[in-house]
XYZ file of C-alpha atoms in Angstrom:
693
model
C 12.731 15.275 -46.158
C 15.069 16.146 -43.352
C 16.005 12.504 -42.771
C 16.643 11.989 -46.514
C 18.874 15.065 -46.639
C 20.897 13.769 -43.736
C 21.336 10.410 -45.417
C 22.424 12.137 -48.606
C 25.135 14.007 -46.713
C 26.474 10.832 -45.172
C 26.090 8.469 -48.071
C 28.986 6.255 -49.026
C 31.244 7.895 -51.625
C 34.474 6.778 -53.279
C 37.674 8.629 -52.484
C 39.566 10.094 -55.484
C 42.631 8.310 -56.839
C 45.106 10.729 -55.226
C 43.543 10.153 -51.744
C 43.759 6.326 -51.886
C 46.054 4.662 -49.422
C 46.860 1.597 -51.589
C 48.699 1.391 -54.926
C 47.123 3.060 -57.929
C 44.873 0.754 -59.933
C 42.572 1.252 -62.848
C 39.002 0.504 -61.664
C 36.921 -2.017 -63.545
C 33.861 -0.871 -65.475
C 31.222 -2.208 -62.973
C 30.978 -2.268 -59.162
C 30.332 -6.020 -59.168
C 33.850 -6.626 -60.443
C 35.528 -4.480 -57.768
C 37.860 -6.451 -55.480
C 36.781 -7.000 -51.878
C 39.943 -5.392 -50.519
C 39.001 -2.212 -52.317
C 36.280 -1.618 -49.685
C 38.952 -0.316 -47.315
C 39.507 2.636 -49.635
C 35.964 3.902 -49.122
C 35.205 6.257 -46.257
C 32.147 8.196 -45.036
C 33.447 11.686 -45.594
C 32.979 14.768 -47.652
C 34.982 14.927 -50.914
C 36.267 18.384 -50.084
C 36.927 17.750 -46.396
C 40.654 17.251 -46.926
C 40.874 20.587 -48.785
C 38.397 22.636 -46.698
C 39.305 21.551 -43.152
C 38.264 24.277 -40.683
C 40.848 25.656 -38.261
C 40.259 25.934 -34.538
C 38.078 27.142 -32.884
C 35.662 26.899 -35.816
C 36.112 23.148 -36.066
C 34.979 22.762 -32.410
C 32.031 25.086 -33.013
C 31.036 23.006 -36.024
C 31.117 19.817 -33.957
C 28.964 21.398 -31.219
C 26.426 22.599 -33.758
C 26.254 19.119 -35.305
C 25.809 17.608 -31.828
C 22.994 20.022 -30.959
C 21.259 19.292 -34.248
C 21.513 15.553 -33.513
C 20.047 15.963 -30.038
C 17.244 18.157 -31.367
C 16.427 15.602 -34.033
C 16.265 12.783 -31.459
C 13.938 14.893 -29.298
C 11.716 15.638 -32.293
C 11.506 11.943 -33.160
C 10.636 11.042 -29.552
C 7.868 13.651 -29.359
C 6.435 12.565 -32.677
C 6.405 8.959 -31.474
C 4.637 9.946 -28.233
C 2.046 11.940 -30.165
C 1.391 8.949 -32.396
C 0.993 6.631 -29.377
C -1.333 9.077 -27.601
C -3.423 9.551 -30.721
C -3.934 5.785 -30.973
C -4.918 5.470 -27.306
C -8.539 5.847 -26.247
C -8.772 8.236 -23.262
C -10.669 6.819 -20.264
C -14.170 7.954 -19.448
C -14.175 10.748 -16.863
C -17.066 10.762 -14.385
C -18.269 13.798 -12.466
C -19.204 13.715 -8.766
C -22.732 12.713 -7.813
C -23.035 15.232 -4.993
C -21.139 17.968 -3.212
C -21.052 18.724 0.508
C -20.194 22.290 1.457
C -18.145 22.793 4.618
C -17.754 26.065 6.501
C -13.978 25.732 7.077
C -11.056 24.074 5.332
C -11.141 20.382 6.337
C -7.879 18.894 7.563
C -9.081 15.297 8.035
C -12.180 13.168 7.665
C -13.484 9.664 8.274
C -16.739 7.731 7.963
C -18.598 5.248 10.153
C -22.067 3.811 9.534
C -24.017 6.597 7.791
C -22.051 9.511 9.220
C -19.203 11.647 7.948
C -16.824 13.202 10.482
C -14.775 16.204 9.306
C -12.045 17.750 11.443
C -10.869 21.318 11.111
C -10.461 24.582 12.979
C -11.958 24.624 16.501
C -13.234 21.040 16.455
C -15.063 18.639 14.163
C -18.427 18.330 12.409
C -20.803 15.401 11.904
C -22.713 15.015 8.617
C -25.459 12.650 7.551
C -24.443 10.899 4.325
C -28.039 10.230 3.284
C -29.100 13.864 3.054
C -25.612 15.475 3.129
C -26.643 17.728 6.023
C -24.527 18.786 8.935
C -25.984 17.383 12.150
C -23.661 18.691 14.854
C -20.491 20.743 15.392
C -18.264 20.144 18.400
C -16.211 23.281 18.940
C -13.605 24.342 21.457
C -11.271 27.355 21.255
C -7.695 26.607 20.187
C -8.576 22.981 19.412
C -7.726 22.535 15.732
C -8.331 18.897 14.837
C -5.633 17.511 12.520
C -6.486 13.775 12.624
C -9.694 11.906 13.335
C -10.686 8.234 13.532
C -14.080 6.582 13.930
C -14.767 2.926 14.815
C -18.117 1.252 14.259
C -19.224 -0.799 17.306
C -22.598 -1.834 15.883
C -25.101 0.606 17.401
C -22.407 2.918 18.753
C -19.435 4.775 17.281
C -16.141 5.651 18.926
C -14.727 8.979 17.708
C -11.080 9.849 18.401
C -9.867 13.307 17.257
C -6.309 14.599 17.756
C -5.756 18.349 17.817
C -2.800 20.462 16.766
C -1.296 20.302 20.266
C -1.260 16.484 20.147
C -4.076 16.021 22.680
C -6.264 13.007 21.922
C -9.896 12.846 23.069
C -12.269 9.887 23.175
C -15.938 10.441 22.253
C -18.849 7.985 22.455
C -21.668 8.454 19.915
C -24.942 6.620 20.573
C -28.423 7.295 19.139
C -27.624 10.840 18.004
C -26.145 11.718 21.392
C -22.459 12.600 21.774
C -20.561 11.929 25.017
C -17.020 12.959 25.928
C -15.338 10.036 27.684
C -11.870 11.404 28.393
C -9.002 13.511 27.124
C -6.356 10.808 27.226
C -3.166 12.865 27.597
C -4.401 16.308 28.694
C -2.700 17.679 31.836
C -2.884 20.962 33.712
C 0.880 21.554 33.635
C 1.762 22.329 30.013
C 5.447 21.583 30.657
C 4.502 17.942 31.238
C 2.179 17.755 28.250
C 2.746 14.770 25.947
C 1.673 14.628 22.308
C -0.065 11.788 20.502
C 1.822 10.565 17.420
C -0.317 7.549 16.478
C -3.367 5.755 17.774
C -5.382 2.675 16.925
C -8.606 1.056 18.148
C -8.924 -2.703 17.937
C -11.504 -4.539 15.843
C -14.699 -4.480 17.919
C -13.537 -1.572 20.071
C -12.285 -3.572 23.075
C -8.798 -2.041 23.233
C -7.061 1.192 22.257
C -3.376 2.074 21.962
C -1.842 5.567 21.891
C 1.757 6.320 20.901
C 2.844 9.323 22.972
C 6.035 11.341 23.168
C 7.266 14.026 25.505
C 10.382 15.178 27.394
C 12.617 13.419 24.848
C 10.963 10.043 25.384
C 8.422 7.961 23.486
C 6.138 5.178 24.720
C 2.937 3.273 23.916
C -0.026 3.320 26.316
C -2.576 0.501 25.984
C -6.120 0.757 27.411
C -9.072 -1.593 27.724
C -12.321 0.139 26.741
C -15.391 -0.638 28.895
C -17.851 -0.467 25.995
C -20.386 -2.720 27.755
C -20.445 -0.363 30.739
C -20.855 2.626 28.441
C -23.893 1.071 26.800
C -25.558 0.460 30.188
C -24.724 3.953 31.409
C -26.155 5.782 28.377
C -29.325 3.667 28.366
C -30.026 4.384 32.061
C -33.101 6.619 32.432
C -31.345 9.077 34.741
C -28.814 9.912 32.037
C -31.535 11.274 29.767
C -31.867 14.544 31.688
C -31.101 17.859 30.033
C -31.363 16.301 26.596
C -31.934 18.761 23.789
C -34.994 18.554 21.620
C -34.295 17.244 18.161
C -35.256 19.440 15.244
C -36.792 17.663 12.309
C -35.740 19.083 8.957
C -36.922 18.335 5.424
C -34.918 15.760 3.491
C -32.534 16.843 0.774
C -31.822 15.030 -2.455
C -28.267 13.581 -2.114
C -27.572 14.179 -5.802
C -28.184 17.926 -5.514
C -25.372 20.235 -4.425
C -25.592 21.400 -0.832
C -25.096 25.037 0.046
C -23.614 26.315 3.278
C -27.007 27.740 4.333
C -28.769 24.408 3.889
C -25.952 22.516 5.583
C -26.359 24.512 8.787
C -30.106 23.866 9.105
C -30.092 20.332 10.529
C -28.939 20.154 14.174
C -30.297 16.782 15.302
C -27.472 15.661 17.611
C -27.160 16.655 21.244
C -23.965 16.798 23.290
C -23.995 15.727 26.926
C -20.802 16.979 28.473
C -22.129 16.644 32.039
C -22.564 12.869 31.782
C -19.563 11.013 33.162
C -18.923 7.640 31.566
C -16.573 4.960 32.853
C -12.946 5.719 32.075
C -10.746 3.426 29.974
C -8.758 0.904 32.024
C -4.999 1.345 31.784
C -3.227 -1.953 30.973
C 0.441 -1.388 30.220
C 3.122 0.984 29.034
C 5.543 -0.244 26.366
C 8.856 1.526 25.815
C 11.390 1.059 22.998
C 13.869 -1.766 23.563
C 17.036 -0.761 25.362
C 20.256 -0.437 23.344
C 22.251 -3.644 23.325
C 25.290 -3.352 25.596
C 27.902 -5.694 27.007
C 26.721 -8.670 29.003
C 26.825 -8.967 32.783
C 26.399 -12.727 32.764
C 29.296 -14.944 33.802
C 28.233 -18.056 31.896
C 25.862 -19.044 29.055
C 23.702 -20.991 31.520
C 23.095 -17.840 33.519
C 22.094 -16.085 30.268
C 19.472 -18.735 29.439
C 18.226 -18.812 33.018
C 17.284 -15.132 32.645
C 14.682 -16.011 30.017
C 11.468 -17.136 31.700
C 9.248 -19.455 29.679
C 11.202 -18.466 26.543
C 9.432 -15.074 26.531
C 11.453 -12.477 24.675
C 13.858 -14.932 23.115
C 15.262 -13.408 19.927
C 15.178 -9.773 21.088
C 18.971 -9.723 21.516
C 18.817 -8.369 25.072
C 20.069 -11.549 26.776
C 23.388 -12.426 25.138
C 26.953 -13.385 26.067
C 28.914 -10.664 24.221
C 31.236 -8.723 26.515
C 32.051 -5.009 26.472
C 35.547 -5.680 25.138
C 34.054 -7.310 22.036
C 31.776 -4.320 21.435
C 34.697 -1.923 21.823
C 36.785 -3.862 19.312
C 33.950 -3.893 16.783
C 33.317 -0.152 17.239
C 37.023 0.614 16.834
C 37.159 -1.331 13.565
C 33.983 0.352 12.369
C 35.169 3.913 13.097
C 38.570 3.182 11.552
C 37.002 1.862 8.346
C 34.419 4.617 7.911
C 36.282 7.511 9.524
C 36.047 9.784 6.483
C 32.258 9.426 6.453
C 31.882 9.877 10.224
C 33.997 13.031 10.453
C 31.109 15.015 9.009
C 28.664 16.671 11.351
C 26.146 14.025 12.399
C 22.478 14.921 12.542
C 20.558 14.209 15.704
C 18.613 10.985 15.358
C 14.841 11.415 15.694
C 12.845 9.573 18.320
C 11.893 6.020 17.513
C 8.319 5.554 16.258
C 6.307 2.373 16.690
C 3.932 0.655 14.284
C 1.424 -1.586 16.073
C -1.484 -3.904 15.266
C -4.162 -5.720 17.281
C -4.209 -9.460 16.485
C -7.006 -11.994 16.868
C -6.372 -15.419 18.456
C -4.515 -17.728 16.064
C -1.813 -20.372 15.936
C 0.811 -17.625 16.223
C -0.638 -15.723 19.186
C -0.213 -18.103 22.097
C -2.255 -17.411 25.220
C -2.282 -18.958 28.706
C -4.589 -21.939 29.099
C -6.533 -20.278 31.920
C -7.268 -17.184 29.810
C -10.786 -17.218 28.385
C -11.118 -14.943 25.367
C -14.501 -14.534 23.641
C -14.501 -15.185 19.883
C -13.784 -12.140 17.751
C -11.923 -10.299 20.526
C -8.259 -9.409 20.027
C -5.746 -10.938 22.440
C -2.311 -9.789 21.273
C -0.571 -6.561 20.301
C 2.078 -6.873 17.566
C 4.529 -4.012 17.025
C 7.967 -2.945 15.806
C 10.065 0.162 16.374
C 11.923 2.330 13.870
C 15.267 0.809 12.910
C 14.553 -2.434 14.772
C 14.979 -5.918 13.300
C 12.440 -7.428 15.686
C 8.665 -7.745 15.603
C 7.312 -8.087 19.159
C 4.141 -9.746 20.445
C 2.578 -8.564 23.733
C -0.334 -10.262 25.455
C -3.328 -8.034 26.251
C -4.363 -10.302 29.122
C -2.411 -8.249 31.652
C -2.897 -5.840 34.506
C -0.829 -2.723 35.302
C 1.052 -4.652 38.008
C 2.299 -7.330 35.592
C 5.749 -7.131 34.069
C 5.731 -5.845 30.492
C 7.717 -8.369 28.472
C 7.063 -9.598 24.929
C 5.492 -13.035 24.657
C 7.245 -13.715 21.376
C 9.805 -12.075 19.084
C 10.297 -12.437 15.326
C 13.814 -11.341 14.342
C 14.302 -10.290 10.710
C 17.481 -10.119 8.632
C 17.091 -6.359 8.023
C 15.401 -3.512 9.920
C 11.632 -3.467 9.475
C 10.599 -0.373 7.519
C 6.845 -0.869 7.741
C 4.181 -3.493 8.379
C 0.559 -3.955 7.388
C -2.238 -6.163 8.755
C -5.191 -7.227 6.622
C -8.691 -6.096 7.530
C -9.657 -9.595 8.670
C -6.467 -9.854 10.787
C -5.598 -13.013 8.851
C -2.471 -11.882 6.991
C 0.566 -9.829 7.950
C 3.244 -8.292 5.710
C 6.599 -7.115 7.045
C 8.530 -4.837 4.667
C 12.248 -4.607 5.458
C 14.570 -1.762 4.555
C 16.374 -3.921 1.970
C 13.200 -4.262 -0.140
C 12.249 -7.757 1.080
C 8.616 -8.555 1.929
C 7.829 -11.288 4.479
C 4.275 -12.655 4.117
C 2.534 -14.454 6.997
C -0.709 -16.403 7.275
C -1.577 -15.758 10.929
C -4.683 -17.952 11.036
C -2.959 -21.074 9.728
C 0.290 -20.217 11.500
C 2.802 -20.482 8.648
C 4.635 -18.027 6.376
C 3.637 -17.733 2.736
C 7.254 -16.993 1.947
C 9.586 -14.139 1.154
C 9.516 -12.019 -1.990
C 11.947 -9.255 -2.945
C 11.166 -6.062 -4.777
C 13.440 -5.184 -7.729
C 16.883 -3.910 -6.811
C 16.783 -0.314 -5.654
C 13.013 -0.390 -4.964
C 11.740 0.382 -1.460
C 8.255 0.028 -0.038
C 6.167 3.152 0.598
C 2.723 1.680 1.338
C 0.933 -1.683 1.370
C -2.784 -2.117 0.688
C -4.538 -5.472 1.084
C -7.045 -6.614 -1.522
C -9.889 -8.919 -0.671
C -9.168 -12.156 -2.529
C -10.967 -12.347 -5.882
C -11.084 -14.623 -8.916
C -11.496 -13.830 -12.588
C -14.594 -15.589 -13.951
C -15.536 -15.054 -17.601
C -13.423 -11.899 -17.765
C -14.899 -10.285 -14.633
C -13.404 -9.972 -11.148
C -15.618 -11.612 -8.521
C -15.523 -12.376 -4.803
C -16.039 -16.045 -3.842
C -18.899 -16.636 -1.428
C -17.897 -17.996 1.932
C -14.516 -17.934 3.647
C -11.317 -18.338 1.654
C -8.242 -19.691 3.414
C -4.571 -19.017 2.681
C -5.213 -16.765 -0.321
C -3.700 -13.280 -0.211
C -3.350 -10.349 -2.582
C -1.944 -6.887 -1.901
C -0.690 -3.888 -3.861
C 2.675 -2.357 -2.960
C 3.534 1.239 -3.839
C 7.278 1.923 -3.946
C 9.096 5.167 -3.264
C 9.891 5.540 -6.979
C 6.123 5.624 -7.799
C 6.033 2.083 -9.214
C 3.087 -0.161 -8.307
C 3.294 -3.932 -7.795
C 0.819 -6.754 -7.164
C 1.913 -9.416 -4.662
C -0.029 -12.701 -4.544
C 0.358 -15.736 -2.303
C -1.529 -19.021 -2.303
C -0.886 -21.686 0.301
C 2.544 -23.259 0.037
C 3.123 -22.346 -3.617
C 5.209 -19.326 -2.724
C 4.460 -15.646 -3.328
C 4.653 -13.981 -6.724
C 5.102 -10.341 -7.716
C 4.175 -8.532 -10.918
C 4.503 -4.929 -12.026
C 1.268 -2.978 -12.489
C 2.770 0.461 -13.139
C 6.427 1.049 -13.989
C 8.365 3.912 -12.465
C 8.139 7.093 -14.555
C 11.380 7.983 -16.303
C 10.540 11.209 -18.152
C 6.998 12.323 -17.324
C 7.303 12.734 -13.564
C 3.998 14.585 -13.321
C 2.235 11.270 -13.985
C 3.883 9.593 -10.994
C 1.615 7.940 -8.414
C 1.479 9.678 -5.036
C -0.935 7.294 -3.270
C -3.320 4.400 -3.897
C -6.477 3.147 -2.181
C -8.258 -0.201 -2.375
C -12.013 -0.238 -3.101
C -13.636 -3.143 -1.201
C -16.930 -2.746 -3.094
C -15.247 -3.407 -6.469
C -13.259 -6.667 -6.733
C -9.665 -6.161 -7.804
C -9.999 -2.376 -8.213
C -7.780 0.359 -6.776
C -7.929 4.139 -6.912
C -4.742 5.789 -8.181
C -3.959 9.399 -7.257
C -1.250 10.957 -9.437
C 0.859 14.071 -8.983
C -0.903 15.779 -11.878
C -4.070 15.773 -9.692
C -5.746 12.986 -11.659
C -7.826 10.225 -10.034
C -8.236 6.979 -11.962
C -9.582 3.475 -11.369
C -7.330 0.499 -12.198
C -8.170 -3.180 -12.640
C -5.174 -4.994 -11.109
C -6.060 -8.271 -12.848
C -5.560 -6.639 -16.262
C -3.285 -3.775 -15.149
C -5.547 -1.398 -17.108
C -7.217 1.912 -16.321
C -10.989 1.424 -16.364
C -12.116 5.031 -15.966
C -11.199 8.323 -14.339
C -12.916 10.808 -12.050
C -13.106 14.557 -12.218
C -9.995 16.097 -10.695
C -10.635 17.774 -7.339
C -7.748 20.208 -7.957
C -7.658 22.955 -10.555
C -4.986 22.257 -13.173
C -3.926 25.894 -13.058
C -2.598 25.387 -9.529
C 1.019 24.360 -9.128
C 0.730 22.632 -5.744
C 2.260 19.600 -4.126
C -0.821 17.426 -3.829
C -1.580 15.315 -0.777
C -5.148 14.140 -1.435
C -7.610 14.128 1.442
C -10.074 11.305 0.763
C -11.907 8.402 2.370
C -13.193 5.164 0.777
C -16.150 3.331 2.280
C -15.349 -0.201 3.445
C -18.902 -1.477 2.946
C -20.567 0.779 0.375
C -19.625 1.630 -3.242
C -18.540 5.256 -2.877
C -15.630 7.489 -1.903
C -15.289 11.101 -0.793
C -12.510 13.546 -1.641
C -11.796 17.139 -0.695
C -12.004 19.625 -3.546
C -9.025 22.022 -3.578
C -9.980 24.393 -6.392
C -8.634 27.808 -5.602
C -6.608 26.609 -2.634
C -2.896 26.966 -2.047
C -1.398 23.964 -0.292
C 2.058 22.506 0.086
C 0.800 19.071 1.059
C 0.103 19.804 4.751
C -3.335 21.264 5.286
C -3.505 23.756 8.105
C -6.935 24.390 9.623
C -8.111 27.913 8.959
C -11.297 29.939 8.829
C -10.306 31.823 5.685
C -12.695 30.435 3.084
C -12.805 33.376 0.707
C -10.338 31.992 -1.858
C -10.731 28.329 -0.978
C -13.286 25.724 -1.979
C -14.262 23.727 1.124
C -16.499 21.219 -0.616
C -16.356 17.443 -0.280
C -17.024 15.607 -3.563
C -19.126 12.436 -3.426
C -18.594 9.689 -6.056
C -20.982 6.734 -6.110
C -19.778 3.841 -8.292
C -23.297 2.508 -8.844
C -24.291 5.805 -10.484
C -21.909 5.218 -13.411
C -22.912 2.813 -16.230
C -19.452 1.291 -16.579
C -19.206 0.344 -12.887
C -22.823 -0.330 -12.011
C -22.785 -3.976 -13.086
C -19.426 -4.634 -11.399
C -20.651 -3.307 -8.071
C -23.998 -5.126 -8.033
C -22.770 -8.488 -9.408
C -19.467 -8.983 -7.635
C -19.888 -12.395 -5.962
C -19.745 -15.927 -7.307
C -21.245 -18.959 -5.581
C -19.282 -21.987 -4.448
C -21.383 -24.170 -6.743
C -20.217 -22.267 -9.822
C -16.632 -22.442 -8.592
C -16.989 -26.173 -7.980
C -18.015 -26.671 -11.614
C -15.080 -24.588 -12.823
C -11.923 -26.672 -12.610
C -9.793 -23.689 -13.570
C -10.167 -22.266 -10.047
C -9.099 -25.063 -7.699
C -7.666 -22.728 -5.071
C -11.087 -21.659 -3.781
C -12.855 -25.039 -4.006
C -14.033 -26.906 -0.894
C -11.807 -29.669 0.441
C -14.180 -32.413 -0.747
C -14.141 -31.070 -4.303
C -10.349 -30.788 -4.264
C -10.050 -34.444 -3.181
C -12.524 -35.472 -5.859
C -10.566 -33.662 -8.582
C -7.322 -35.154 -7.299
C -8.771 -38.685 -7.427
C -10.130 -38.081 -10.916
C -6.718 -36.970 -12.153
C -5.112 -40.000 -10.486
C -7.589 -42.419 -12.102
C -7.136 -40.744 -15.491
C -3.373 -41.067 -15.162
C -3.658 -44.744 -14.169
C -6.021 -45.453 -17.059
C -3.647 -43.729 -19.470
C -0.725 -45.744 -18.144
C -2.743 -48.965 -18.425
C -3.657 -48.153 -22.032
C -0.022 -47.426 -22.841
C 1.024 -50.714 -21.209
C -1.526 -52.693 -23.246
C -0.440 -50.966 -26.438
C 3.172 -51.800 -25.640
C 2.315 -55.502 -25.144
C 0.385 -55.608 -28.425
C 3.313 -54.111 -30.310
C 5.734 -56.502 -28.638
C 3.565 -59.493 -29.549
C 3.297 -58.388 -33.179
C 7.055 -57.947 -33.345
C 7.591 -61.413 -31.876
C 5.258 -62.949 -34.448
C 7.107 -61.123 -37.222
C 10.447 -62.513 -36.037
C 8.942 -65.999 -35.810
C 7.709 -65.837 -39.428
C 11.082 -64.635 -40.628
C 12.805 -67.531 -38.914
C 10.391 -69.997 -40.535
C 11.138 -68.572 -43.987
C 14.839 -69.087 -43.453
């Protein structure tokens, strides 16, 4: 009714005779006979507007009121449209957690390895058994509040690396329910010389470890070789079994039942041997940020090239032939051009931070011929620094006496913002500050190509997906190795989500999974996580504290999980979670009743805070049970399906190629024969016509 009333007020009406601009004419009886030129005498206005024109300021007030009414009407129409769309949508199924693990303090970090859960918090970290959800051991030390923790599976052993609030990193060795302290990497007696650990990483297989440290206004990367074989011999020696604590056997607990704090403290089946001294990690090298580029000291280009030994470090920009006078001229032009922007007070630049990865032997990572590297052992460290255009490669086959120079350098057109290595160390993605992604196939030794995010989009995180195919509407993993096939999801700073795919030499492609939110900012994505147990599935954590599961092949939400945060809390959410790499479950910290600004501080105050860890098992939900248990497809089925040639064996690809070639030749031969038949018939027709004449 409101829309009809508005149309009635603005309907087209004829102006009276005295208000017409043209000469006076007597109108014809019907509108069909009106002249076309007469349309100019019609205006969308009120009949009495010329007589009842409002004076100022009432005319301005009337216009403002009309404008407000128009805006209100547009808002009403938009809300009605959204309500209609939401009413037609089917809300996703929400699943509740399968179990709940109660923790005595507020957890600040957690990780999993094998069948154990490691939770860091105030005064140390705790170890839980995932099968019965019982706490097995608590390592505590005064004033050691663990803020980050990592765990690496070595087969029968586990390496545990916690970092406390003071930035001190410790290395623990966990073997057969016995915990050993190997070393506090950067702990010193003089606190004025204390360095803090910013990042750390353990290589695949646990042969090497790297720690990014900073202190006294400097930052550097320390690389160690871990003597894991010596550790195994030392802990299995009979003399090291002295003073071992007797294990207490406790009744098993159903993992689907909630665990109380009293029950969680019953099982103490792990012993700590602090008096056992294991072999210390072997220091290899110290890598510092590249020096600022200054004027050259070389007198000729030949002297510049002679500085480079065996082409190591070529491309870093350190050895050049640009003199100081050239730099001064460029700086003078720069300051003159941007003087008005540089006159403002400049903020102090933060210390450079490195991102580093351990790389397996490949066509890219060249090694000396005399170096013998066992299969599956990393040989190269790849890294880049904040604001740097270069990606450096350092050989791990060095001793502390060797000179630390990069073996290879990849210069990029723009500074590298972030990089990500796949779990199999086969693929590498370099994300530049201009929104360009550079995709590399390290095993084959060639780049997939370069793909650019939309203009104004910048990369926030990159998550690799294990390559999957869609067979009969279901995502499935191909059995056996798959070469030169890559998929990853890219989360941008504007909360948009993209899927990047690359296949051999075809060039990478990018498609939008979730568009950036324009009006409903509470639905924006804050982080994503890949689920290896479910092909093509990712967990999406939104700012409104919702957790949902998305199928990237269809770009659809499959289901949702119970929110670990109370909706009554207005908090900036930084979810604390961990997804298993080998089993179909994930854990997330429940924050009901907590007050957090995104950075969790370890504390013992648990009166108004829920310290539980929620356990979600995908196989316990009917919608995901079949996907988790039937997620692989055999090579035989793929060989019979011609729609998936990218994962077929080489012999099958050649066979299909030959079949297509033969079919094309046969088609061409049939067309040639048909052409000759038509030509012969036409010739006979012309011959008969000539005979008739």
